[in-house]
Amino acid sequence: MATVETAFRRAREHSVQHMAACERAFLPWGETAVTEIVISRAATAVSVVPFTQPAEATSGADWIWWWVDADSAYGMLVQAKRLTVHESNWRFDFGYRTTAGGQESILRATAASLNLVPVYALYLGTGGYRNWEPCPDDHRVMRCTSCVKRSISLMPALLADPAIVNDSVTTYERSVALEELWKPSSTRTLLIPTLVEDMDPELINFLLTPQSGVRQVAKSMIDQLLRARAGQFTAVSPSAPSIVRSGGHDRLGPVFPDLPSDSGHWGVPYFQHALEPLRHAPPDYVLEIQSGEFDADEVASNMPDDVTGVIVVRLPQNG
Ligand SMILES: [Zn+2]
């Protein structure tokens, strides 16, 4: 069995080969084909449980991704979106607020009902397609390794505002390469001082200390939100008196049961949004998939129709 790192690298390399072949033939490449490549290559190292026959799969199909290691688990609902470049203008079709009940709000609602964080998998094409616009990660030369890895990047759906995400700088700022997701990041967490006042010391420690594995996957999502939050002018919402939930600190529940209620200009308590899906242990359907003792139809019957399948990534303990 390949390591997770090798499998995801191959997923990206093969996706880029496909995108490059399409570019040479003046064919547009689509989200469905790239998703097939990513998931089939990842499948050499992770568990993949599809719910529908490939023929029934539609584009805009959402996959549940669970990241699991020895002490925590983190769940995402992932929808693929390709980049379209016009000169220096970058565009994704997030289906954002075009209609009530558009694709974007369905993704958010489905994710909330399953206690998952909604995320976009951004397919950014080949470096050439992106004109090798410099990435923010230690970029020195064209074709730098970080730029190359950016062909498949993840962005919290909360940050997918097409009025803001319309060039390389904002796209890179608000996303992370799939292959870097669980690796300790050198980027400092941007915390507004007033936010820290009533914050759970364990949460402060989590945010200010480099993490690896599943906790880093969760941290990379909240870090993106906090960086965007630091750029907003909205005052920090006063903390609601913290509610000690029944079973709050239990071994199976959320890792951080006591989260700030600040909502920024999104109007969404973004700490809950990004960190409630970080749990001490994954839900039963994930445990069943990991043990190999599950019935895909039964798992599917408990899921909304727009969920195409489940992917479980077992990460090595130290990144
Ligand atoms: Zn670069």
PDB file of C-alpha atoms and ligand atoms in Angstrom:
ATOM      1  CA  MET A   1       0.000   0.000   0.000  1.00  0.00           C
ATOM      2  CA  ALA A   2       1.287   3.471  -0.917  1.00  0.00           C
ATOM      3  CA  THR A   3       1.730   6.110   1.785  1.00  0.00           C
ATOM      4  CA  VAL A   4      -0.860   8.892   1.923  1.00  0.00           C
ATOM      5  CA  GLU A   5       1.805  11.360   0.858  1.00  0.00           C
ATOM      6  CA  THR A   6       2.788   9.337  -2.234  1.00  0.00           C
ATOM      7  CA  ALA A   7      -0.831   8.669  -3.189  1.00  0.00           C
ATOM      8  CA  PHE A   8      -1.796  12.353  -3.022  1.00  0.00           C
ATOM      9  CA  ARG A   9       1.323  13.381  -4.920  1.00  0.00           C
ATOM     10  CA  ARG A  10       0.423  10.895  -7.656  1.00  0.00           C
ATOM     11  CA  ALA A  11      -3.183  12.157  -7.620  1.00  0.00           C
ATOM     12  CA  ARG A  12      -1.927  15.662  -8.320  1.00  0.00           C
ATOM     13  CA  GLU A  13       0.700  14.620 -10.896  1.00  0.00           C
ATOM     14  CA  HIS A  14      -1.775  12.521 -12.884  1.00  0.00           C
ATOM     15  CA  SER A  15      -4.408  15.288 -12.702  1.00  0.00           C
ATOM     16  CA  VAL A  16      -1.890  17.791 -14.058  1.00  0.00           C
ATOM     17  CA  GLN A  17      -0.934  15.373 -16.867  1.00  0.00           C
ATOM     18  CA  HIS A  18      -4.612  15.138 -17.815  1.00  0.00           C
ATOM     19  CA  MET A  19      -5.078  18.925 -17.648  1.00  0.00           C
ATOM     20  CA  ALA A  20      -1.924  19.442 -19.761  1.00  0.00           C
ATOM     21  CA  ALA A  21      -3.076  16.907 -22.389  1.00  0.00           C
ATOM     22  CA  CYS A  22      -6.448  18.684 -22.596  1.00  0.00           C
ATOM     23  CA  GLU A  23      -4.735  22.063 -22.937  1.00  0.00           C
ATOM     24  CA  ARG A  24      -2.578  20.756 -25.798  1.00  0.00           C
ATOM     25  CA  ALA A  25      -5.717  19.505 -27.551  1.00  0.00           C
ATOM     26  CA  PHE A  26      -7.630  22.756 -26.839  1.00  0.00           C
ATOM     27  CA  LEU A  27     -10.163  20.766 -24.822  1.00  0.00           C
ATOM     28  CA  PRO A  28     -11.583  22.095 -21.586  1.00  0.00           C
ATOM     29  CA  TRP A  29     -10.975  19.693 -18.693  1.00  0.00           C
ATOM     30  CA  GLY A  30     -13.789  19.182 -16.279  1.00  0.00           C
ATOM     31  CA  GLU A  31     -14.263  18.718 -12.555  1.00  0.00           C
ATOM     32  CA  THR A  32     -15.707  15.221 -12.952  1.00  0.00           C
ATOM     33  CA  ALA A  33     -12.688  13.801 -14.772  1.00  0.00           C
ATOM     34  CA  VAL A  34     -10.180  15.403 -12.407  1.00  0.00           C
ATOM     35  CA  THR A  35     -12.134  14.201  -9.366  1.00  0.00           C
ATOM     36  CA  GLU A  36     -12.034  10.653 -10.783  1.00  0.00           C
ATOM     37  CA  ILE A  37      -8.272  10.899 -11.170  1.00  0.00           C
ATOM     38  CA  VAL A  38      -7.739  12.336  -7.686  1.00  0.00           C
ATOM     39  CA  ILE A  39      -9.924   9.786  -5.929  1.00  0.00           C
ATOM     40  CA  SER A  40      -8.719   6.744  -7.883  1.00  0.00           C
ATOM     41  CA  ARG A  41      -5.053   7.595  -7.188  1.00  0.00           C
ATOM     42  CA  ALA A  42      -5.791   8.432  -3.540  1.00  0.00           C
ATOM     43  CA  ALA A  43      -7.522   5.054  -3.269  1.00  0.00           C
ATOM     44  CA  THR A  44      -4.125   3.337  -3.261  1.00  0.00           C
ATOM     45  CA  ALA A  45      -3.662   4.667   0.305  1.00  0.00           C
ATOM     46  CA  VAL A  46      -7.098   5.655   1.642  1.00  0.00           C
ATOM     47  CA  SER A  47     -10.541   4.026   1.971  1.00  0.00           C
ATOM     48  CA  VAL A  48     -12.996   5.056  -0.749  1.00  0.00           C
ATOM     49  CA  VAL A  49     -16.682   4.119  -0.483  1.00  0.00           C
ATOM     50  CA  PRO A  50     -18.777   5.342  -3.447  1.00  0.00           C
ATOM     51  CA  PHE A  51     -22.554   5.424  -3.001  1.00  0.00           C
ATOM     52  CA  THR A  52     -23.617   5.745  -6.623  1.00  0.00           C
ATOM     53  CA  GLN A  53     -22.621   3.996  -9.825  1.00  0.00           C
ATOM     54  CA  PRO A  54     -20.204   6.141 -11.844  1.00  0.00           C
ATOM     55  CA  ALA A  55     -22.876   6.535 -14.559  1.00  0.00           C
ATOM     56  CA  GLU A  56     -25.197   8.214 -12.061  1.00  0.00           C
ATOM     57  CA  ALA A  57     -22.594  10.585 -10.707  1.00  0.00           C
ATOM     58  CA  THR A  58     -23.186  14.224 -11.513  1.00  0.00           C
ATOM     59  CA  SER A  59     -20.684  17.038 -11.551  1.00  0.00           C
ATOM     60  CA  GLY A  60     -20.954  19.144  -8.435  1.00  0.00           C
ATOM     61  CA  ALA A  61     -21.077  15.870  -6.556  1.00  0.00           C
ATOM     62  CA  ASP A  62     -19.951  16.172  -2.955  1.00  0.00           C
ATOM     63  CA  TRP A  63     -17.643  13.728  -1.212  1.00  0.00           C
ATOM     64  CA  ILE A  64     -17.280  13.346   2.534  1.00  0.00           C
ATOM     65  CA  TRP A  65     -13.619  13.313   3.561  1.00  0.00           C
ATOM     66  CA  TRP A  66     -12.658  12.126   7.043  1.00  0.00           C
ATOM     67  CA  TRP A  67      -9.104  12.642   8.272  1.00  0.00           C
ATOM     68  CA  VAL A  68      -8.274  10.248  11.082  1.00  0.00           C
ATOM     69  CA  ASP A  69      -5.228   9.591  13.258  1.00  0.00           C
ATOM     70  CA  ALA A  70      -4.600   8.040  16.679  1.00  0.00           C
ATOM     71  CA  ASP A  71      -6.103  10.859  18.759  1.00  0.00           C
ATOM     72  CA  SER A  72      -8.520  12.813  16.582  1.00  0.00           C
ATOM     73  CA  ALA A  73     -10.752  12.918  13.521  1.00  0.00           C
ATOM     74  CA  TYR A  74     -11.908  15.777  11.282  1.00  0.00           C
ATOM     75  CA  GLY A  75     -14.686  15.676   8.694  1.00  0.00           C
ATOM     76  CA  MET A  76     -15.205  17.754   5.543  1.00  0.00           C
ATOM     77  CA  LEU A  77     -17.819  17.906   2.813  1.00  0.00           C
ATOM     78  CA  VAL A  78     -15.850  18.596  -0.365  1.00  0.00           C
ATOM     79  CA  GLN A  79     -17.095  19.970  -3.681  1.00  0.00           C
ATOM     80  CA  ALA A  80     -14.784  20.404  -6.686  1.00  0.00           C
ATOM     81  CA  LYS A  81     -14.498  23.714  -8.570  1.00  0.00           C
ATOM     82  CA  ARG A  82     -12.224  24.401 -11.502  1.00  0.00           C
ATOM     83  CA  LEU A  83     -10.403  27.656 -12.112  1.00  0.00           C
ATOM     84  CA  THR A  84     -11.040  29.736 -15.220  1.00  0.00           C
ATOM     85  CA  VAL A  85      -8.343  32.290 -16.056  1.00  0.00           C
ATOM     86  CA  HIS A  86      -8.925  35.404 -18.201  1.00  0.00           C
ATOM     87  CA  GLU A  87      -5.657  37.359 -18.281  1.00  0.00           C
ATOM     88  CA  SER A  88      -5.000  38.102 -14.585  1.00  0.00           C
ATOM     89  CA  ASN A  89      -8.616  37.490 -13.628  1.00  0.00           C
ATOM     90  CA  TRP A  90      -9.326  34.214 -11.809  1.00  0.00           C
ATOM     91  CA  ARG A  91     -12.845  32.891 -11.556  1.00  0.00           C
ATOM     92  CA  PHE A  92     -14.581  29.914  -9.942  1.00  0.00           C
ATOM     93  CA  ASP A  93     -18.224  29.082 -10.435  1.00  0.00           C
ATOM     94  CA  PHE A  94     -19.233  28.860  -6.769  1.00  0.00           C
ATOM     95  CA  GLY A  95     -22.904  29.328  -7.684  1.00  0.00           C
ATOM     96  CA  TYR A  96     -22.849  31.896  -4.914  1.00  0.00           C
ATOM     97  CA  ARG A  97     -26.133  33.633  -4.118  1.00  0.00           C
ATOM     98  CA  THR A  98     -27.251  33.377  -7.727  1.00  0.00           C
ATOM     99  CA  THR A  99     -30.491  31.802  -6.602  1.00  0.00           C
ATOM    100  CA  ALA A 100     -31.891  31.086  -3.191  1.00  0.00           C
ATOM    101  CA  GLY A 101     -30.985  27.483  -2.507  1.00  0.00           C
ATOM    102  CA  GLY A 102     -28.091  27.664  -4.987  1.00  0.00           C
ATOM    103  CA  GLN A 103     -25.280  25.115  -5.056  1.00  0.00           C
ATOM    104  CA  GLU A 104     -23.245  27.023  -2.477  1.00  0.00           C
ATOM    105  CA  SER A 105     -25.995  27.161   0.173  1.00  0.00           C
ATOM    106  CA  ILE A 106     -26.885  23.494  -0.417  1.00  0.00           C
ATOM    107  CA  LEU A 107     -23.244  22.553   0.231  1.00  0.00           C
ATOM    108  CA  ARG A 108     -23.284  24.575   3.462  1.00  0.00           C
ATOM    109  CA  ALA A 109     -26.616  23.155   4.633  1.00  0.00           C
ATOM    110  CA  THR A 110     -25.663  19.547   3.862  1.00  0.00           C
ATOM    111  CA  ALA A 111     -22.320  19.969   5.638  1.00  0.00           C
ATOM    112  CA  ALA A 112     -24.025  21.468   8.705  1.00  0.00           C
ATOM    113  CA  SER A 113     -26.536  18.600   8.874  1.00  0.00           C
ATOM    114  CA  LEU A 114     -23.647  16.098   8.945  1.00  0.00           C
ATOM    115  CA  ASN A 115     -21.425  18.161  11.295  1.00  0.00           C
ATOM    116  CA  LEU A 116     -18.776  18.595   8.597  1.00  0.00           C
ATOM    117  CA  VAL A 117     -16.899  21.680   7.436  1.00  0.00           C
ATOM    118  CA  PRO A 118     -17.853  22.650   3.841  1.00  0.00           C
ATOM    119  CA  VAL A 119     -14.763  22.923   1.642  1.00  0.00           C
ATOM    120  CA  TYR A 120     -14.025  23.530  -2.030  1.00  0.00           C
ATOM    121  CA  ALA A 121     -11.386  21.438  -3.781  1.00  0.00           C
ATOM    122  CA  LEU A 122      -9.988  23.971  -6.226  1.00  0.00           C
ATOM    123  CA  TYR A 123      -8.549  22.581  -9.442  1.00  0.00           C
ATOM    124  CA  LEU A 124      -6.116  25.270 -10.544  1.00  0.00           C
ATOM    125  CA  GLY A 125      -4.851  23.656 -13.763  1.00  0.00           C
ATOM    126  CA  THR A 126      -1.224  23.472 -14.837  1.00  0.00           C
ATOM    127  CA  GLY A 127       1.290  26.104 -13.754  1.00  0.00           C
ATOM    128  CA  GLY A 128       1.341  27.302 -17.373  1.00  0.00           C
ATOM    129  CA  TYR A 129      -2.438  27.793 -17.319  1.00  0.00           C
ATOM    130  CA  ARG A 130      -1.953  29.982 -14.224  1.00  0.00           C
ATOM    131  CA  ASN A 131       0.890  31.885 -15.991  1.00  0.00           C
ATOM    132  CA  TRP A 132       3.093  30.763 -13.060  1.00  0.00           C
ATOM    133  CA  GLU A 133       1.692  33.555 -10.896  1.00  0.00           C
ATOM    134  CA  PRO A 134       3.914  33.428  -7.784  1.00  0.00           C
ATOM    135  CA  CYS A 135       2.567  31.524  -4.766  1.00  0.00           C
ATOM    136  CA  PRO A 136       3.016  33.065  -1.297  1.00  0.00           C
ATOM    137  CA  ASP A 137       4.964  30.049   0.054  1.00  0.00           C
ATOM    138  CA  ASP A 138       8.699  30.687  -0.063  1.00  0.00           C
ATOM    139  CA  HIS A 139       8.448  31.391  -3.793  1.00  0.00           C
ATOM    140  CA  ARG A 140      11.814  32.038  -5.458  1.00  0.00           C
ATOM    141  CA  VAL A 141      11.607  30.661  -8.965  1.00  0.00           C
ATOM    142  CA  MET A 142       8.997  29.858 -11.563  1.00  0.00           C
ATOM    143  CA  ARG A 143       7.960  26.196 -11.300  1.00  0.00           C
ATOM    144  CA  CYS A 144       8.737  26.187  -7.554  1.00  0.00           C
ATOM    145  CA  THR A 145       7.557  23.059  -5.714  1.00  0.00           C
ATOM    146  CA  SER A 146       4.865  24.954  -3.791  1.00  0.00           C
ATOM    147  CA  CYS A 147       3.428  26.394  -7.022  1.00  0.00           C
ATOM    148  CA  VAL A 148       3.389  22.928  -8.579  1.00  0.00           C
ATOM    149  CA  LYS A 149       1.511  21.456  -5.580  1.00  0.00           C
ATOM    150  CA  ARG A 150      -1.121  24.222  -5.813  1.00  0.00           C
ATOM    151  CA  SER A 151      -2.819  22.525  -8.795  1.00  0.00           C
ATOM    152  CA  ILE A 152      -5.125  20.895  -6.238  1.00  0.00           C
ATOM    153  CA  SER A 153      -5.899  23.171  -3.304  1.00  0.00           C
ATOM    154  CA  LEU A 154      -8.569  23.294  -0.587  1.00  0.00           C
ATOM    155  CA  MET A 155     -10.512  26.403   0.500  1.00  0.00           C
ATOM    156  CA  PRO A 156     -13.078  26.687   3.322  1.00  0.00           C
ATOM    157  CA  ALA A 157     -16.412  27.391   1.580  1.00  0.00           C
ATOM    158  CA  LEU A 158     -16.969  30.351   3.907  1.00  0.00           C
ATOM    159  CA  LEU A 159     -14.089  32.129   2.124  1.00  0.00           C
ATOM    160  CA  ALA A 160     -15.324  31.409  -1.402  1.00  0.00           C
ATOM    161  CA  ASP A 161     -16.671  34.884  -2.095  1.00  0.00           C
ATOM    162  CA  PRO A 162     -16.340  35.536  -5.857  1.00  0.00           C
ATOM    163  CA  ALA A 163     -16.198  39.322  -5.256  1.00  0.00           C
ATOM    164  CA  ILE A 164     -12.949  38.769  -3.330  1.00  0.00           C
ATOM    165  CA  VAL A 165     -11.515  35.541  -4.746  1.00  0.00           C
ATOM    166  CA  ASN A 166     -10.804  36.832  -8.252  1.00  0.00           C
ATOM    167  CA  ASP A 167      -7.028  36.664  -8.675  1.00  0.00           C
ATOM    168  CA  SER A 168      -4.027  34.517  -7.824  1.00  0.00           C
ATOM    169  CA  VAL A 169      -3.157  36.424  -4.621  1.00  0.00           C
ATOM    170  CA  THR A 170      -6.539  35.963  -2.900  1.00  0.00           C
ATOM    171  CA  THR A 171      -6.951  32.396  -4.162  1.00  0.00           C
ATOM    172  CA  TYR A 172      -3.559  31.374  -2.781  1.00  0.00           C
ATOM    173  CA  GLU A 173      -4.097  33.326   0.456  1.00  0.00           C
ATOM    174  CA  ARG A 174      -7.387  31.601   1.199  1.00  0.00           C
ATOM    175  CA  SER A 175      -6.452  28.029   0.305  1.00  0.00           C
ATOM    176  CA  VAL A 176      -3.866  25.340   0.980  1.00  0.00           C
ATOM    177  CA  ALA A 177      -2.388  22.667  -1.302  1.00  0.00           C
ATOM    178  CA  LEU A 178      -3.992  19.251  -0.676  1.00  0.00           C
ATOM    179  CA  GLU A 179      -0.528  17.729  -0.204  1.00  0.00           C
ATOM    180  CA  GLU A 180       0.391  20.281   2.498  1.00  0.00           C
ATOM    181  CA  LEU A 181      -2.828  20.029   4.488  1.00  0.00           C
ATOM    182  CA  TRP A 182      -1.543  17.895   7.384  1.00  0.00           C
ATOM    183  CA  LYS A 183       2.034  19.218   7.490  1.00  0.00           C
ATOM    184  CA  PRO A 184       3.089  21.725  10.164  1.00  0.00           C
ATOM    185  CA  SER A 185       2.786  25.201   8.688  1.00  0.00           C
ATOM    186  CA  SER A 186       5.243  28.035   9.190  1.00  0.00           C
ATOM    187  CA  THR A 187       2.471  30.619   8.792  1.00  0.00           C
ATOM    188  CA  ARG A 188       1.626  32.352  12.056  1.00  0.00           C
ATOM    189  CA  THR A 189      -1.990  32.252  13.215  1.00  0.00           C
ATOM    190  CA  LEU A 190      -3.493  35.760  13.101  1.00  0.00           C
ATOM    191  CA  LEU A 191      -5.521  36.276  16.259  1.00  0.00           C
ATOM    192  CA  ILE A 192      -7.339  39.540  16.997  1.00  0.00           C
ATOM    193  CA  PRO A 193      -6.324  40.351  20.636  1.00  0.00           C
ATOM    194  CA  THR A 194      -9.941  40.894  21.811  1.00  0.00           C
ATOM    195  CA  LEU A 195     -10.802  37.400  20.586  1.00  0.00           C
ATOM    196  CA  VAL A 196      -8.302  35.833  22.970  1.00  0.00           C
ATOM    197  CA  GLU A 197      -9.775  37.453  26.110  1.00  0.00           C
ATOM    198  CA  ASP A 198     -12.249  34.732  27.091  1.00  0.00           C
ATOM    199  CA  MET A 199     -10.765  31.940  25.050  1.00  0.00           C
ATOM    200  CA  ASP A 200     -10.255  28.411  26.355  1.00  0.00           C
ATOM    201  CA  PRO A 201      -6.479  28.166  27.111  1.00  0.00           C
ATOM    202  CA  GLU A 202      -6.339  24.796  25.344  1.00  0.00           C
ATOM    203  CA  LEU A 203      -7.731  26.423  22.204  1.00  0.00           C
ATOM    204  CA  ILE A 204      -5.180  29.263  22.397  1.00  0.00           C
ATOM    205  CA  ASN A 205      -2.432  26.683  22.757  1.00  0.00           C
ATOM    206  CA  PHE A 206      -3.768  24.763  19.739  1.00  0.00           C
ATOM    207  CA  LEU A 207      -3.867  27.921  17.616  1.00  0.00           C
ATOM    208  CA  LEU A 208      -0.428  29.180  18.582  1.00  0.00           C
ATOM    209  CA  THR A 209       1.498  25.892  18.516  1.00  0.00           C
ATOM    210  CA  PRO A 210       2.516  24.088  15.313  1.00  0.00           C
ATOM    211  CA  GLN A 211       0.327  20.992  14.858  1.00  0.00           C
ATOM    212  CA  SER A 212       0.628  17.956  12.660  1.00  0.00           C
ATOM    213  CA  GLY A 213      -1.687  15.232  11.391  1.00  0.00           C
ATOM    214  CA  VAL A 214      -5.461  15.633  11.819  1.00  0.00           C
ATOM    215  CA  ARG A 215      -5.152  18.600  14.184  1.00  0.00           C
ATOM    216  CA  GLN A 216      -3.142  20.438  11.542  1.00  0.00           C
ATOM    217  CA  VAL A 217      -5.836  19.709   8.927  1.00  0.00           C
ATOM    218  CA  ALA A 218      -8.371  21.412  11.222  1.00  0.00           C
ATOM    219  CA  LYS A 219      -5.926  24.178  12.116  1.00  0.00           C
ATOM    220  CA  SER A 220      -5.248  24.991   8.466  1.00  0.00           C
ATOM    221  CA  MET A 221      -9.001  25.591   7.989  1.00  0.00           C
ATOM    222  CA  ILE A 222      -9.469  27.860  11.049  1.00  0.00           C
ATOM    223  CA  ASP A 223      -6.173  29.644  10.238  1.00  0.00           C
ATOM    224  CA  GLN A 224      -7.528  30.640   6.802  1.00  0.00           C
ATOM    225  CA  LEU A 225     -10.699  31.974   8.425  1.00  0.00           C
ATOM    226  CA  LEU A 226      -8.778  33.860  11.144  1.00  0.00           C
ATOM    227  CA  ARG A 227      -6.507  35.479   8.562  1.00  0.00           C
ATOM    228  CA  ALA A 228      -9.565  36.699   6.619  1.00  0.00           C
ATOM    229  CA  ARG A 229     -11.243  37.713   9.910  1.00  0.00           C
ATOM    230  CA  ALA A 230      -8.234  39.872  10.842  1.00  0.00           C
ATOM    231  CA  GLY A 231      -8.774  41.779   7.591  1.00  0.00           C
ATOM    232  CA  GLN A 232     -12.419  42.592   8.374  1.00  0.00           C
ATOM    233  CA  PHE A 233     -13.529  45.742  10.188  1.00  0.00           C
ATOM    234  CA  THR A 234     -16.401  44.124  12.101  1.00  0.00           C
ATOM    235  CA  ALA A 235     -16.014  44.306  15.893  1.00  0.00           C
ATOM    236  CA  VAL A 236     -15.607  41.042  17.759  1.00  0.00           C
ATOM    237  CA  SER A 237     -19.030  39.789  18.904  1.00  0.00           C
ATOM    238  CA  PRO A 238     -19.318  39.728  22.689  1.00  0.00           C
ATOM    239  CA  SER A 239     -18.811  36.221  23.999  1.00  0.00           C
ATOM    240  CA  ALA A 240     -21.969  34.470  24.970  1.00  0.00           C
ATOM    241  CA  PRO A 241     -21.703  32.984  28.457  1.00  0.00           C
ATOM    242  CA  SER A 242     -20.067  29.659  27.809  1.00  0.00           C
ATOM    243  CA  ILE A 243     -22.453  26.779  27.925  1.00  0.00           C
ATOM    244  CA  VAL A 244     -21.180  23.631  29.557  1.00  0.00           C
ATOM    245  CA  ARG A 245     -22.773  21.063  27.332  1.00  0.00           C
ATOM    246  CA  SER A 246     -23.779  17.713  28.680  1.00  0.00           C
ATOM    247  CA  GLY A 247     -20.983  15.333  27.886  1.00  0.00           C
ATOM    248  CA  GLY A 248     -18.933  18.373  26.895  1.00  0.00           C
ATOM    249  CA  HIS A 249     -15.505  17.006  27.598  1.00  0.00           C
ATOM    250  CA  ASP A 250     -16.263  13.388  26.768  1.00  0.00           C
ATOM    251  CA  ARG A 251     -13.737  11.291  24.921  1.00  0.00           C
ATOM    252  CA  LEU A 252     -15.816  10.937  21.759  1.00  0.00           C
ATOM    253  CA  GLY A 253     -17.157  14.479  21.382  1.00  0.00           C
ATOM    254  CA  PRO A 254     -15.617  17.657  19.967  1.00  0.00           C
ATOM    255  CA  VAL A 255     -11.984  18.321  20.916  1.00  0.00           C
ATOM    256  CA  PHE A 256     -12.912  21.947  21.751  1.00  0.00           C
ATOM    257  CA  PRO A 257     -16.438  22.074  23.189  1.00  0.00           C
ATOM    258  CA  ASP A 258     -16.096  25.698  24.324  1.00  0.00           C
ATOM    259  CA  LEU A 259     -15.600  27.908  21.255  1.00  0.00           C
ATOM    260  CA  PRO A 260     -15.850  31.704  20.790  1.00  0.00           C
ATOM    261  CA  SER A 261     -19.143  32.870  19.269  1.00  0.00           C
ATOM    262  CA  ASP A 262     -17.620  35.624  17.094  1.00  0.00           C
ATOM    263  CA  SER A 263     -19.174  35.645  13.626  1.00  0.00           C
ATOM    264  CA  GLY A 264     -17.280  38.351  11.700  1.00  0.00           C
ATOM    265  CA  HIS A 265     -19.034  39.766   8.656  1.00  0.00           C
ATOM    266  CA  TRP A 266     -20.020  36.261   7.571  1.00  0.00           C
ATOM    267  CA  GLY A 267     -22.763  36.177  10.211  1.00  0.00           C
ATOM    268  CA  VAL A 268     -21.611  32.634  11.003  1.00  0.00           C
ATOM    269  CA  PRO A 269     -19.932  31.605  14.276  1.00  0.00           C
ATOM    270  CA  TYR A 270     -16.872  30.516  12.354  1.00  0.00           C
ATOM    271  CA  PHE A 271     -15.037  28.785  15.215  1.00  0.00           C
ATOM    272  CA  GLN A 272     -17.928  26.310  15.572  1.00  0.00           C
ATOM    273  CA  HIS A 273     -18.199  26.091  11.793  1.00  0.00           C
ATOM    274  CA  ALA A 274     -14.538  25.058  11.369  1.00  0.00           C
ATOM    275  CA  LEU A 275     -13.716  23.310  14.659  1.00  0.00           C
ATOM    276  CA  GLU A 276     -16.828  21.421  15.758  1.00  0.00           C
ATOM    277  CA  PRO A 277     -16.038  18.735  13.158  1.00  0.00           C
ATOM    278  CA  LEU A 278     -12.727  18.149  15.014  1.00  0.00           C
ATOM    279  CA  ARG A 279     -13.537  15.247  17.315  1.00  0.00           C
ATOM    280  CA  HIS A 280     -11.699  12.813  19.551  1.00  0.00           C
ATOM    281  CA  ALA A 281     -13.064   9.930  17.490  1.00  0.00           C
ATOM    282  CA  PRO A 282     -14.851   9.666  14.130  1.00  0.00           C
ATOM    283  CA  PRO A 283     -18.572   8.782  13.886  1.00  0.00           C
ATOM    284  CA  ASP A 284     -19.663   5.131  13.707  1.00  0.00           C
ATOM    285  CA  TYR A 285     -19.951   4.971   9.902  1.00  0.00           C
ATOM    286  CA  VAL A 286     -16.270   5.948   9.637  1.00  0.00           C
ATOM    287  CA  LEU A 287     -15.224   3.349  12.226  1.00  0.00           C
ATOM    288  CA  GLU A 288     -17.187   0.721  10.264  1.00  0.00           C
ATOM    289  CA  ILE A 289     -15.486   1.743   6.998  1.00  0.00           C
ATOM    290  CA  GLN A 290     -12.080   1.577   8.685  1.00  0.00           C
ATOM    291  CA  SER A 291     -12.757  -1.894  10.037  1.00  0.00           C
ATOM    292  CA  GLY A 292     -13.975  -3.054   6.607  1.00  0.00           C
ATOM    293  CA  GLU A 293     -17.280  -4.165   8.153  1.00  0.00           C
ATOM    294  CA  PHE A 294     -19.870  -1.974   6.498  1.00  0.00           C
ATOM    295  CA  ASP A 295     -22.667  -2.038   3.972  1.00  0.00           C
ATOM    296  CA  ALA A 296     -22.274   0.844   1.488  1.00  0.00           C
ATOM    297  CA  ASP A 297     -26.033   0.929   0.772  1.00  0.00           C
ATOM    298  CA  GLU A 298     -26.792   1.212   4.462  1.00  0.00           C
ATOM    299  CA  VAL A 299     -24.249   4.011   4.965  1.00  0.00           C
ATOM    300  CA  ALA A 300     -25.692   5.748   1.870  1.00  0.00           C
ATOM    301  CA  SER A 301     -29.267   5.426   3.117  1.00  0.00           C
ATOM    302  CA  ASN A 302     -28.392   7.654   6.094  1.00  0.00           C
ATOM    303  CA  MET A 303     -26.899  10.385   3.916  1.00  0.00           C
ATOM    304  CA  PRO A 304     -28.460  13.242   1.902  1.00  0.00           C
ATOM    305  CA  ASP A 305     -28.787  12.491  -1.845  1.00  0.00           C
ATOM    306  CA  ASP A 306     -26.113  14.975  -2.904  1.00  0.00           C
ATOM    307  CA  VAL A 307     -23.376  13.018  -1.090  1.00  0.00           C
ATOM    308  CA  THR A 308     -21.547  10.791  -3.582  1.00  0.00           C
ATOM    309  CA  GLY A 309     -19.425   8.786  -1.191  1.00  0.00           C
ATOM    310  CA  VAL A 310     -17.047   8.729   1.751  1.00  0.00           C
ATOM    311  CA  ILE A 311     -13.250   8.877   1.798  1.00  0.00           C
ATOM    312  CA  VAL A 312     -11.334   8.015   4.964  1.00  0.00           C
ATOM    313  CA  VAL A 313      -7.712   9.143   5.160  1.00  0.00           C
ATOM    314  CA  ARG A 314      -5.670   7.563   7.936  1.00  0.00           C
ATOM    315  CA  LEU A 315      -2.786   9.942   8.606  1.00  0.00           C
ATOM    316  CA  PRO A 316       0.535   8.924  10.156  1.00  0.00           C
ATOM    317  CA  GLN A 317       0.734  10.230  13.724  1.00  0.00           C
ATOM    318  CA  ASN A 318       3.504  12.761  13.236  1.00  0.00           C
ATOM    319  CA  GLY A 319       2.431  14.340   9.958  1.00  0.00           C
TER     320      GLY A 319
HETATM  321 ZN    ZN B   1       5.753  29.292  -5.816  1.00  0.00          ZN
END
